[in-house]
């Protein structure tokens, strides 16, 4: 019998992410799901999409879900259904993926950047409150990296000022905040199934969840060229868009959704291992969950002023890492013309100091240990 050459753990490389690990374990089920759709000849708004909406809502702990073509479209539709339009202001964190703000811009509304809190790096209620004007229509807290934003003060602010709350949960599948599912705390929650997200399609896909029947009805109409369900096919009561989830993506997502809870638990265990493995080092790690809350660990993201040197050292040792995001939104060329209201020091610092380490359900514990010892060696 041939004995495998023992691979030295000090030379083994740890990729930041490799989606092939997940695909290889699900290959036959995914191919069977794709064949089922191709054989059916039904590709848009059919039984797979309906089943996925039911199953995703149940998994996420929301009464209603709407399948959509991307997380960005989920944000656009949720904002539109909540009444955001031309000239309105919407408060978004300055530190997030740009789609949080572009969803506001494409509606002719104006994103107003507020700062994030230093521990969670999510929308800071005091900074948001300072930016509310008579034109403000909504807040969009982002559950960044899968960690729930501190929603209680944001919901209180929204109640007090009569604002809608649209959660950007694109990175936060199955996350919870004080016993409640993210995506059910405001008017709607917006999820992305971009391939690298915790639940990833084989292309672009998204969904929104809501507890509001009227938001649900508006979104199923808006996503389908303004066609209301149950009404004559070519009579359009409003000006809609085309941002439907297709049957092929829905069928593939249903296969993966059955594993999502187990995958998310694996992410949480690996995050705990990182937290203990990095203890005592001069890096800020994500705080552990408060009681009743649960991080989804889309990313395990540390902060250090020596970020670029650390990333280079890790790359030299064969360890992948990534910076989400190197520019806060008010520094984006796309938003160069936008007037700023007040400073955004935490967002500025986060953009300089964050570094995400490899984290995916298939990542071996030994790889986490290896990454921790490389970080330790650097310091
Ligand atoms: C991925 C992402 C989006 C956009 O989702 P897409 O499906 O890529 O359109 C929006 N917000 C955040 C925070 C994201 O990470």
CSV table of C-alpha atoms and ligand atoms in Angstrom, one decimal:
chain,number,residue,atom,x,y,z
A,1,UNK,CA,0.0,0.0,0.0
A,2,UNK,CA,1.3,3.4,-0.9
A,3,UNK,CA,1.6,5.7,2.1
A,4,UNK,CA,0.7,9.3,1.5
A,5,UNK,CA,3.5,11.7,2.0
A,6,UNK,CA,2.8,13.6,5.2
A,7,UNK,CA,2.0,17.2,4.2
A,8,UNK,CA,3.9,19.6,6.3
A,9,UNK,CA,1.4,21.9,8.0
A,10,UNK,CA,3.9,24.8,7.7
A,11,UNK,CA,3.9,24.7,3.9
A,12,UNK,CA,0.3,23.8,3.3
A,13,UNK,CA,-1.4,26.8,1.8
A,14,UNK,CA,-4.8,28.1,3.0
A,15,UNK,CA,-6.8,29.8,0.3
A,16,UNK,CA,-9.1,32.7,1.4
A,17,UNK,CA,-12.0,30.9,-0.2
A,18,UNK,CA,-12.4,28.0,-2.7
A,19,UNK,CA,-16.0,27.3,-3.7
A,20,UNK,CA,-14.9,24.0,-5.3
A,21,UNK,CA,-14.9,22.3,-1.9
A,22,UNK,CA,-18.6,22.8,-1.5
A,23,UNK,CA,-19.5,22.0,-5.0
A,24,UNK,CA,-17.7,18.7,-5.0
A,25,UNK,CA,-19.7,17.5,-1.9
A,26,UNK,CA,-23.0,18.4,-3.6
A,27,UNK,CA,-22.2,17.8,-7.3
A,28,UNK,CA,-24.7,15.0,-8.0
A,29,UNK,CA,-27.6,16.7,-6.1
A,30,UNK,CA,-27.0,20.0,-7.9
A,31,UNK,CA,-26.8,18.3,-11.3
A,32,UNK,CA,-30.0,16.4,-10.6
A,33,UNK,CA,-31.8,19.7,-9.5
A,34,UNK,CA,-30.6,21.4,-12.7
A,35,UNK,CA,-31.8,18.5,-14.8
A,36,UNK,CA,-35.2,18.7,-13.2
A,37,UNK,CA,-35.6,22.3,-14.2
A,38,UNK,CA,-34.2,21.8,-17.8
A,39,UNK,CA,-36.5,18.8,-18.2
A,40,UNK,CA,-39.5,20.7,-17.0
A,41,UNK,CA,-39.2,23.5,-19.6
A,42,UNK,CA,-40.3,26.0,-16.9
A,43,UNK,CA,-37.7,28.6,-16.3
A,44,UNK,CA,-39.2,31.7,-14.7
A,45,UNK,CA,-41.7,32.1,-11.8
A,46,UNK,CA,-42.6,28.4,-11.3
A,47,UNK,CA,-42.7,25.7,-8.6
A,48,UNK,CA,-39.0,25.8,-7.7
A,49,UNK,CA,-39.1,29.5,-7.0
A,50,UNK,CA,-42.2,29.2,-4.9
A,51,UNK,CA,-40.8,26.3,-3.0
A,52,UNK,CA,-37.6,28.2,-2.4
A,53,UNK,CA,-39.4,31.2,-1.1
A,54,UNK,CA,-41.4,29.0,1.4
A,55,UNK,CA,-38.3,27.1,2.5
A,56,UNK,CA,-36.1,30.2,2.8
A,57,UNK,CA,-38.7,32.1,4.8
A,58,UNK,CA,-39.0,29.1,7.2
A,59,UNK,CA,-35.2,28.7,7.5
A,60,UNK,CA,-34.8,32.4,8.1
A,61,UNK,CA,-37.7,32.7,10.6
A,62,UNK,CA,-39.7,35.1,8.5
A,63,UNK,CA,-43.4,34.8,7.5
A,64,UNK,CA,-42.8,35.9,3.9
A,65,UNK,CA,-40.0,35.9,1.3
A,66,UNK,CA,-39.7,37.1,-2.3
A,67,UNK,CA,-37.1,35.5,-4.6
A,68,UNK,CA,-35.2,38.1,-6.7
A,69,UNK,CA,-32.4,38.4,-9.1
A,70,UNK,CA,-29.8,39.8,-6.7
A,71,UNK,CA,-29.2,41.3,-3.3
A,72,UNK,CA,-28.9,44.7,-4.9
A,73,UNK,CA,-32.4,44.3,-6.5
A,74,UNK,CA,-33.7,43.2,-3.1
A,75,UNK,CA,-32.5,46.5,-1.6
A,76,UNK,CA,-34.0,48.5,-4.5
A,77,UNK,CA,-37.4,46.8,-4.3
A,78,UNK,CA,-37.6,47.0,-0.5
A,79,UNK,CA,-36.8,50.7,-0.5
A,80,UNK,CA,-39.2,51.4,-3.4
A,81,UNK,CA,-42.0,49.3,-1.6
A,82,UNK,CA,-41.3,51.3,1.6
A,83,UNK,CA,-42.0,54.5,-0.4
A,84,UNK,CA,-38.5,55.8,-1.0
A,85,UNK,CA,-38.4,57.9,-4.2
A,86,UNK,CA,-36.8,60.9,-5.9
A,87,UNK,CA,-35.3,63.5,-3.6
A,88,UNK,CA,-35.7,61.5,-0.4
A,89,UNK,CA,-32.8,60.9,1.9
A,90,UNK,CA,-31.8,57.4,3.2
A,91,UNK,CA,-29.2,56.9,5.9
A,92,UNK,CA,-26.7,54.2,5.2
A,93,UNK,CA,-23.4,53.3,6.9
A,94,UNK,CA,-20.3,54.7,5.2
A,95,UNK,CA,-18.5,51.4,5.7
A,96,UNK,CA,-20.3,48.7,3.6
A,97,UNK,CA,-20.4,47.2,0.1
A,98,UNK,CA,-21.4,50.0,-2.3
A,99,UNK,CA,-24.7,48.3,-3.3
A,100,UNK,CA,-26.2,49.4,0.0
A,101,UNK,CA,-25.9,53.0,-1.3
A,102,UNK,CA,-26.4,52.5,-5.1
A,103,UNK,CA,-29.8,50.9,-4.4
A,104,UNK,CA,-30.8,54.3,-2.9
A,105,UNK,CA,-29.3,56.2,-5.8
A,106,UNK,CA,-31.0,54.3,-8.6
A,107,UNK,CA,-34.3,55.3,-7.1
A,108,UNK,CA,-33.3,59.0,-7.4
A,109,UNK,CA,-33.0,59.2,-3.7
A,110,UNK,CA,-29.8,60.4,-1.9
A,111,UNK,CA,-27.7,58.2,0.3
A,112,UNK,CA,-26.5,60.0,3.5
A,113,UNK,CA,-23.5,58.4,5.0
A,114,UNK,CA,-23.4,57.8,8.8
A,115,UNK,CA,-20.6,56.3,10.8
A,116,UNK,CA,-20.3,52.8,12.2
A,117,UNK,CA,-19.6,51.8,15.8
A,118,UNK,CA,-16.1,50.7,16.5
A,119,UNK,CA,-16.8,47.2,17.9
A,120,UNK,CA,-19.4,45.9,15.4
A,121,UNK,CA,-18.5,48.2,12.4
A,122,UNK,CA,-22.3,48.5,11.8
A,123,UNK,CA,-24.5,51.6,11.6
A,124,UNK,CA,-24.2,53.8,14.7
A,125,UNK,CA,-27.5,55.1,16.0
A,126,UNK,CA,-26.1,58.4,17.4
A,127,UNK,CA,-24.4,59.1,14.1
A,128,UNK,CA,-27.5,58.2,12.2
A,129,UNK,CA,-29.7,60.4,14.5
A,130,UNK,CA,-27.4,63.4,13.9
A,131,UNK,CA,-28.1,63.1,10.1
A,132,UNK,CA,-31.9,62.8,10.1
A,133,UNK,CA,-33.7,65.7,8.3
A,134,UNK,CA,-37.2,66.4,7.2
A,135,UNK,CA,-36.4,64.6,3.9
A,136,UNK,CA,-35.1,61.4,5.6
A,137,UNK,CA,-37.3,58.4,4.6
A,138,UNK,CA,-35.4,55.3,5.8
A,139,UNK,CA,-32.4,53.8,7.5
A,140,UNK,CA,-30.5,50.9,6.1
A,141,UNK,CA,-28.5,49.1,8.8
A,142,UNK,CA,-26.1,46.5,7.3
A,143,UNK,CA,-25.3,43.3,9.2
A,144,UNK,CA,-21.7,43.5,8.1
A,145,UNK,CA,-19.7,40.3,7.9
A,146,UNK,CA,-22.8,38.5,9.2
A,147,UNK,CA,-22.8,40.2,12.6
A,148,UNK,CA,-26.1,41.8,13.5
A,149,UNK,CA,-26.2,45.5,13.8
A,150,UNK,CA,-27.2,46.9,17.1
A,151,UNK,CA,-30.8,47.3,16.1
A,152,UNK,CA,-32.6,48.4,19.3
A,153,UNK,CA,-31.4,52.1,19.2
A,154,UNK,CA,-31.9,52.2,15.4
A,155,UNK,CA,-35.5,50.9,15.7
A,156,UNK,CA,-36.2,53.4,18.4
A,157,UNK,CA,-34.8,56.2,16.3
A,158,UNK,CA,-37.0,55.0,13.3
A,159,UNK,CA,-40.1,54.9,15.5
A,160,UNK,CA,-39.5,58.3,16.9
A,161,UNK,CA,-38.8,60.0,13.5
A,162,UNK,CA,-41.3,57.9,11.4
A,163,UNK,CA,-38.6,56.2,9.2
A,164,UNK,CA,-38.7,52.9,7.5
A,165,UNK,CA,-35.9,50.4,8.4
A,166,UNK,CA,-34.6,48.2,5.5
A,167,UNK,CA,-32.0,45.6,6.8
A,168,UNK,CA,-29.1,44.8,4.5
A,169,UNK,CA,-28.7,41.2,5.5
A,170,UNK,CA,-26.8,40.3,2.3
A,171,UNK,CA,-24.0,38.7,4.4
A,172,UNK,CA,-26.2,37.6,7.4
A,173,UNK,CA,-28.2,34.5,6.5
A,174,UNK,CA,-29.5,32.9,9.7
A,175,UNK,CA,-28.1,35.6,12.0
A,176,UNK,CA,-30.2,36.6,15.0
A,177,UNK,CA,-30.5,39.8,17.1
A,178,UNK,CA,-31.7,39.4,20.7
A,179,UNK,CA,-33.9,36.4,19.9
A,180,UNK,CA,-35.2,37.7,16.6
A,181,UNK,CA,-34.2,36.7,13.1
A,182,UNK,CA,-32.5,39.4,11.0
A,183,UNK,CA,-34.7,40.4,8.1
A,184,UNK,CA,-37.8,40.6,10.4
A,185,UNK,CA,-36.8,43.6,12.5
A,186,UNK,CA,-37.7,46.4,10.1
A,187,UNK,CA,-40.0,46.6,7.0
A,188,UNK,CA,-37.9,44.2,5.0
A,189,UNK,CA,-34.6,42.2,5.1
A,190,UNK,CA,-32.5,41.9,1.9
A,191,UNK,CA,-30.4,38.8,1.2
A,192,UNK,CA,-27.8,38.1,-1.5
A,193,UNK,CA,-27.0,34.7,-2.9
A,194,UNK,CA,-24.0,35.8,-4.8
A,195,UNK,CA,-21.8,32.7,-5.2
A,196,UNK,CA,-19.4,33.6,-2.3
A,197,UNK,CA,-22.1,34.5,0.2
A,198,UNK,CA,-23.1,32.0,3.0
A,199,UNK,CA,-25.8,30.7,0.7
A,200,UNK,CA,-24.5,31.0,-2.8
A,201,UNK,CA,-26.2,30.5,-6.2
A,202,UNK,CA,-24.4,29.5,-9.4
A,203,UNK,CA,-24.7,33.1,-10.6
A,204,UNK,CA,-26.6,36.1,-9.2
A,205,UNK,CA,-29.7,35.7,-7.0
A,206,UNK,CA,-31.3,37.3,-4.0
A,207,UNK,CA,-34.4,37.5,-1.8
A,208,UNK,CA,-36.1,39.7,0.6
A,209,UNK,CA,-38.0,38.7,3.7
A,210,UNK,CA,-40.8,40.7,5.4
A,211,UNK,CA,-43.4,40.5,8.1
A,212,UNK,CA,-45.6,43.1,6.2
A,213,UNK,CA,-48.1,41.7,3.7
A,214,UNK,CA,-48.3,45.0,1.9
A,215,UNK,CA,-44.5,45.1,1.3
A,216,UNK,CA,-44.7,41.5,0.1
A,217,UNK,CA,-47.5,42.3,-2.4
A,218,UNK,CA,-45.7,45.4,-3.7
A,219,UNK,CA,-42.5,43.5,-4.2
A,220,UNK,CA,-44.0,40.5,-6.0
A,221,UNK,CA,-45.6,43.1,-8.4
A,222,UNK,CA,-42.5,45.3,-8.8
A,223,UNK,CA,-40.2,42.4,-9.6
A,224,UNK,CA,-42.5,41.2,-12.5
A,225,UNK,CA,-42.9,44.2,-14.8
A,226,UNK,CA,-45.6,45.6,-12.5
A,227,UNK,CA,-47.9,42.6,-12.9
A,228,UNK,CA,-50.0,41.9,-9.9
A,229,UNK,CA,-50.4,38.2,-9.1
A,230,UNK,CA,-53.9,36.9,-10.0
A,231,UNK,CA,-54.6,39.8,-12.4
A,232,UNK,CA,-54.8,39.6,-16.2
A,233,UNK,CA,-51.3,38.9,-17.6
A,234,UNK,CA,-50.9,42.0,-19.8
A,235,UNK,CA,-52.6,44.6,-17.5
A,236,UNK,CA,-49.9,46.3,-15.4
A,237,UNK,CA,-51.2,48.4,-12.4
A,238,UNK,CA,-47.8,50.0,-11.8
A,239,UNK,CA,-44.4,50.6,-13.4
A,240,UNK,CA,-42.3,47.7,-12.3
A,241,UNK,CA,-38.9,46.1,-13.1
A,242,UNK,CA,-37.7,42.7,-14.1
A,243,UNK,CA,-35.8,41.2,-11.1
A,244,UNK,CA,-37.2,37.8,-10.7
A,245,UNK,CA,-35.4,34.8,-9.3
A,246,UNK,CA,-35.1,32.1,-12.1
A,247,UNK,CA,-36.1,28.5,-11.6
A,248,UNK,CA,-32.6,27.1,-12.2
A,249,UNK,CA,-31.0,29.2,-9.4
A,250,UNK,CA,-34.0,28.4,-7.1
A,251,UNK,CA,-33.6,24.7,-7.6
A,252,UNK,CA,-29.8,24.9,-6.9
A,253,UNK,CA,-30.4,27.1,-3.9
A,254,UNK,CA,-32.9,24.6,-2.5
A,255,UNK,CA,-30.2,21.9,-2.4
A,256,UNK,CA,-27.8,24.2,-0.5
A,257,UNK,CA,-30.4,25.6,1.8
A,258,UNK,CA,-30.8,22.2,3.4
A,259,UNK,CA,-27.2,22.5,4.6
A,260,UNK,CA,-27.2,26.1,5.6
A,261,UNK,CA,-27.8,25.6,9.3
A,262,UNK,CA,-25.0,23.0,9.6
A,263,UNK,CA,-22.7,25.2,7.6
A,264,UNK,CA,-23.5,28.2,9.7
A,265,UNK,CA,-22.7,26.3,12.9
A,266,UNK,CA,-19.4,25.2,11.4
A,267,UNK,CA,-18.6,28.9,10.7
A,268,UNK,CA,-19.4,29.8,14.3
A,269,UNK,CA,-17.2,27.0,15.7
A,270,UNK,CA,-14.3,28.1,13.4
A,271,UNK,CA,-14.8,31.7,14.5
A,272,UNK,CA,-14.5,30.7,18.2
A,273,UNK,CA,-11.4,28.9,17.4
A,274,UNK,CA,-9.9,32.0,15.7
A,275,UNK,CA,-10.9,34.1,18.7
A,276,UNK,CA,-9.0,31.8,21.2
A,277,UNK,CA,-6.1,31.3,18.8
A,278,UNK,CA,-5.6,35.0,18.4
A,279,UNK,CA,-6.1,35.8,22.1
A,280,UNK,CA,-3.4,38.1,23.5
A,281,UNK,CA,-2.3,39.4,20.1
A,282,UNK,CA,-2.5,43.2,19.3
A,283,UNK,CA,-5.5,42.7,16.9
A,284,UNK,CA,-9.2,43.5,17.5
A,285,UNK,CA,-11.4,40.5,16.9
A,286,UNK,CA,-15.2,40.4,16.5
A,287,UNK,CA,-16.9,40.4,19.9
A,288,UNK,CA,-18.6,37.2,20.9
A,289,UNK,CA,-22.4,37.1,20.6
A,290,UNK,CA,-24.5,38.7,23.2
A,291,UNK,CA,-27.2,36.4,24.7
A,292,UNK,CA,-30.0,35.7,22.1
A,293,UNK,CA,-27.9,37.1,19.2
A,294,UNK,CA,-26.0,35.0,16.7
A,295,UNK,CA,-23.4,36.1,14.1
A,296,UNK,CA,-23.5,34.3,10.7
A,297,UNK,CA,-19.7,34.7,10.2
A,298,UNK,CA,-19.7,35.5,6.5
A,299,UNK,CA,-16.3,36.8,7.4
A,300,UNK,CA,-14.0,36.6,10.4
A,301,UNK,CA,-12.5,40.1,10.3
A,302,UNK,CA,-9.8,41.4,12.5
A,303,UNK,CA,-8.5,45.0,12.8
A,304,UNK,CA,-4.9,46.2,13.1
A,305,UNK,CA,-3.0,49.3,12.1
A,306,UNK,CA,-0.4,47.0,10.6
A,307,UNK,CA,-3.0,45.5,8.2
A,308,UNK,CA,-1.1,45.8,4.9
A,309,UNK,CA,2.1,44.4,6.3
A,310,UNK,CA,0.2,41.5,8.0
A,311,UNK,CA,-1.7,40.7,4.7
A,312,UNK,CA,1.7,40.6,2.9
A,313,UNK,CA,3.2,38.4,5.5
A,314,UNK,CA,0.3,36.0,5.3
A,315,UNK,CA,0.4,35.9,1.5
A,316,UNK,CA,4.1,35.1,1.8
A,317,UNK,CA,3.3,32.1,4.0
A,318,UNK,CA,0.6,30.9,1.6
A,319,UNK,CA,-2.4,32.2,3.6
A,320,UNK,CA,-5.1,34.1,1.8
A,321,UNK,CA,-6.8,37.1,3.2
A,322,UNK,CA,-9.0,39.9,1.9
A,323,UNK,CA,-9.9,43.5,2.6
A,324,UNK,CA,-13.7,44.3,2.8
A,325,UNK,CA,-13.6,47.3,2.0
A,326,UNK,CA,-10.6,49.4,1.3
A,327,UNK,CA,-12.6,52.6,0.6
A,328,UNK,CA,-15.4,54.0,2.7
A,329,UNK,CA,-18.4,55.0,0.5
A,330,UNK,CA,-17.8,58.8,0.9
A,331,UNK,CA,-14.3,58.2,-0.7
A,332,UNK,CA,-15.7,56.3,-3.7
A,333,UNK,CA,-15.3,58.1,-7.0
A,334,UNK,CA,-18.9,57.3,-7.7
A,335,UNK,CA,-19.9,59.5,-4.7
A,336,UNK,CA,-17.4,62.3,-5.1
A,337,UNK,CA,-20.1,64.8,-5.9
A,338,UNK,CA,-22.1,64.1,-2.8
A,339,UNK,CA,-22.2,66.6,0.1
A,340,UNK,CA,-20.9,65.2,3.3
A,341,UNK,CA,-22.6,65.8,6.7
A,342,UNK,CA,-20.0,65.5,9.5
A,343,UNK,CA,-17.0,63.3,10.0
A,344,UNK,CA,-16.8,59.5,9.6
A,345,UNK,CA,-13.7,58.7,11.6
A,346,UNK,CA,-14.5,55.1,12.4
A,347,UNK,CA,-15.4,54.2,8.8
A,348,UNK,CA,-12.1,55.8,7.7
A,349,UNK,CA,-10.1,53.8,10.2
A,350,UNK,CA,-11.9,50.5,9.5
A,351,UNK,CA,-11.1,50.9,5.8
A,352,UNK,CA,-7.4,51.1,6.7
A,353,UNK,CA,-7.4,48.4,9.4
A,354,UNK,CA,-9.8,45.5,8.5
A,355,UNK,CA,-8.5,42.2,7.3
A,356,UNK,CA,-10.7,39.1,6.8
A,357,UNK,CA,-9.1,35.7,7.4
A,358,UNK,CA,-10.1,32.5,5.6
A,359,UNK,CA,-13.5,31.2,6.9
A,360,UNK,CA,-15.8,28.7,5.2
A,361,UNK,CA,-17.6,25.6,6.5
A,362,UNK,CA,-15.1,23.2,4.9
A,363,UNK,CA,-12.0,24.9,6.3
A,364,UNK,CA,-10.2,22.3,8.5
A,365,UNK,CA,-9.5,23.3,12.1
A,366,UNK,CA,-5.8,22.7,11.5
A,367,UNK,CA,-5.9,25.5,8.9
A,368,UNK,CA,-7.4,27.9,11.4
A,369,UNK,CA,-4.6,27.0,13.8
A,370,UNK,CA,-2.0,27.5,11.0
A,371,UNK,CA,-3.4,31.0,10.2
A,372,UNK,CA,-3.3,31.9,13.9
A,373,UNK,CA,0.3,30.8,14.2
A,374,UNK,CA,1.3,32.8,11.2
A,375,UNK,CA,-0.5,35.9,12.7
A,376,UNK,CA,1.4,35.2,15.9
A,377,UNK,CA,4.7,34.9,14.1
A,378,UNK,CA,4.1,38.2,12.4
A,379,UNK,CA,3.6,40.1,15.7
B,1,LIG,C1,-23.3,41.2,-1.6
B,1,LIG,C2,-23.8,42.4,-1.0
B,1,LIG,C3,-24.8,43.2,-1.5
B,1,LIG,C4,-25.3,43.0,-2.9
B,1,LIG,O1,-25.7,41.7,-3.3
B,1,LIG,P1,-25.6,41.2,-4.8
B,1,LIG,O2,-26.4,39.9,-4.8
B,1,LIG,O3,-24.2,41.1,-5.2
B,1,LIG,O4,-26.3,42.2,-5.6
B,1,LIG,C5,-25.4,44.2,-0.8
B,1,LIG,N1,-24.9,44.6,0.4
B,1,LIG,C6,-23.9,43.9,1.0
B,1,LIG,C7,-23.5,44.3,2.3
B,1,LIG,C8,-23.3,42.8,0.3
B,1,LIG,O5,-22.3,42.1,0.9
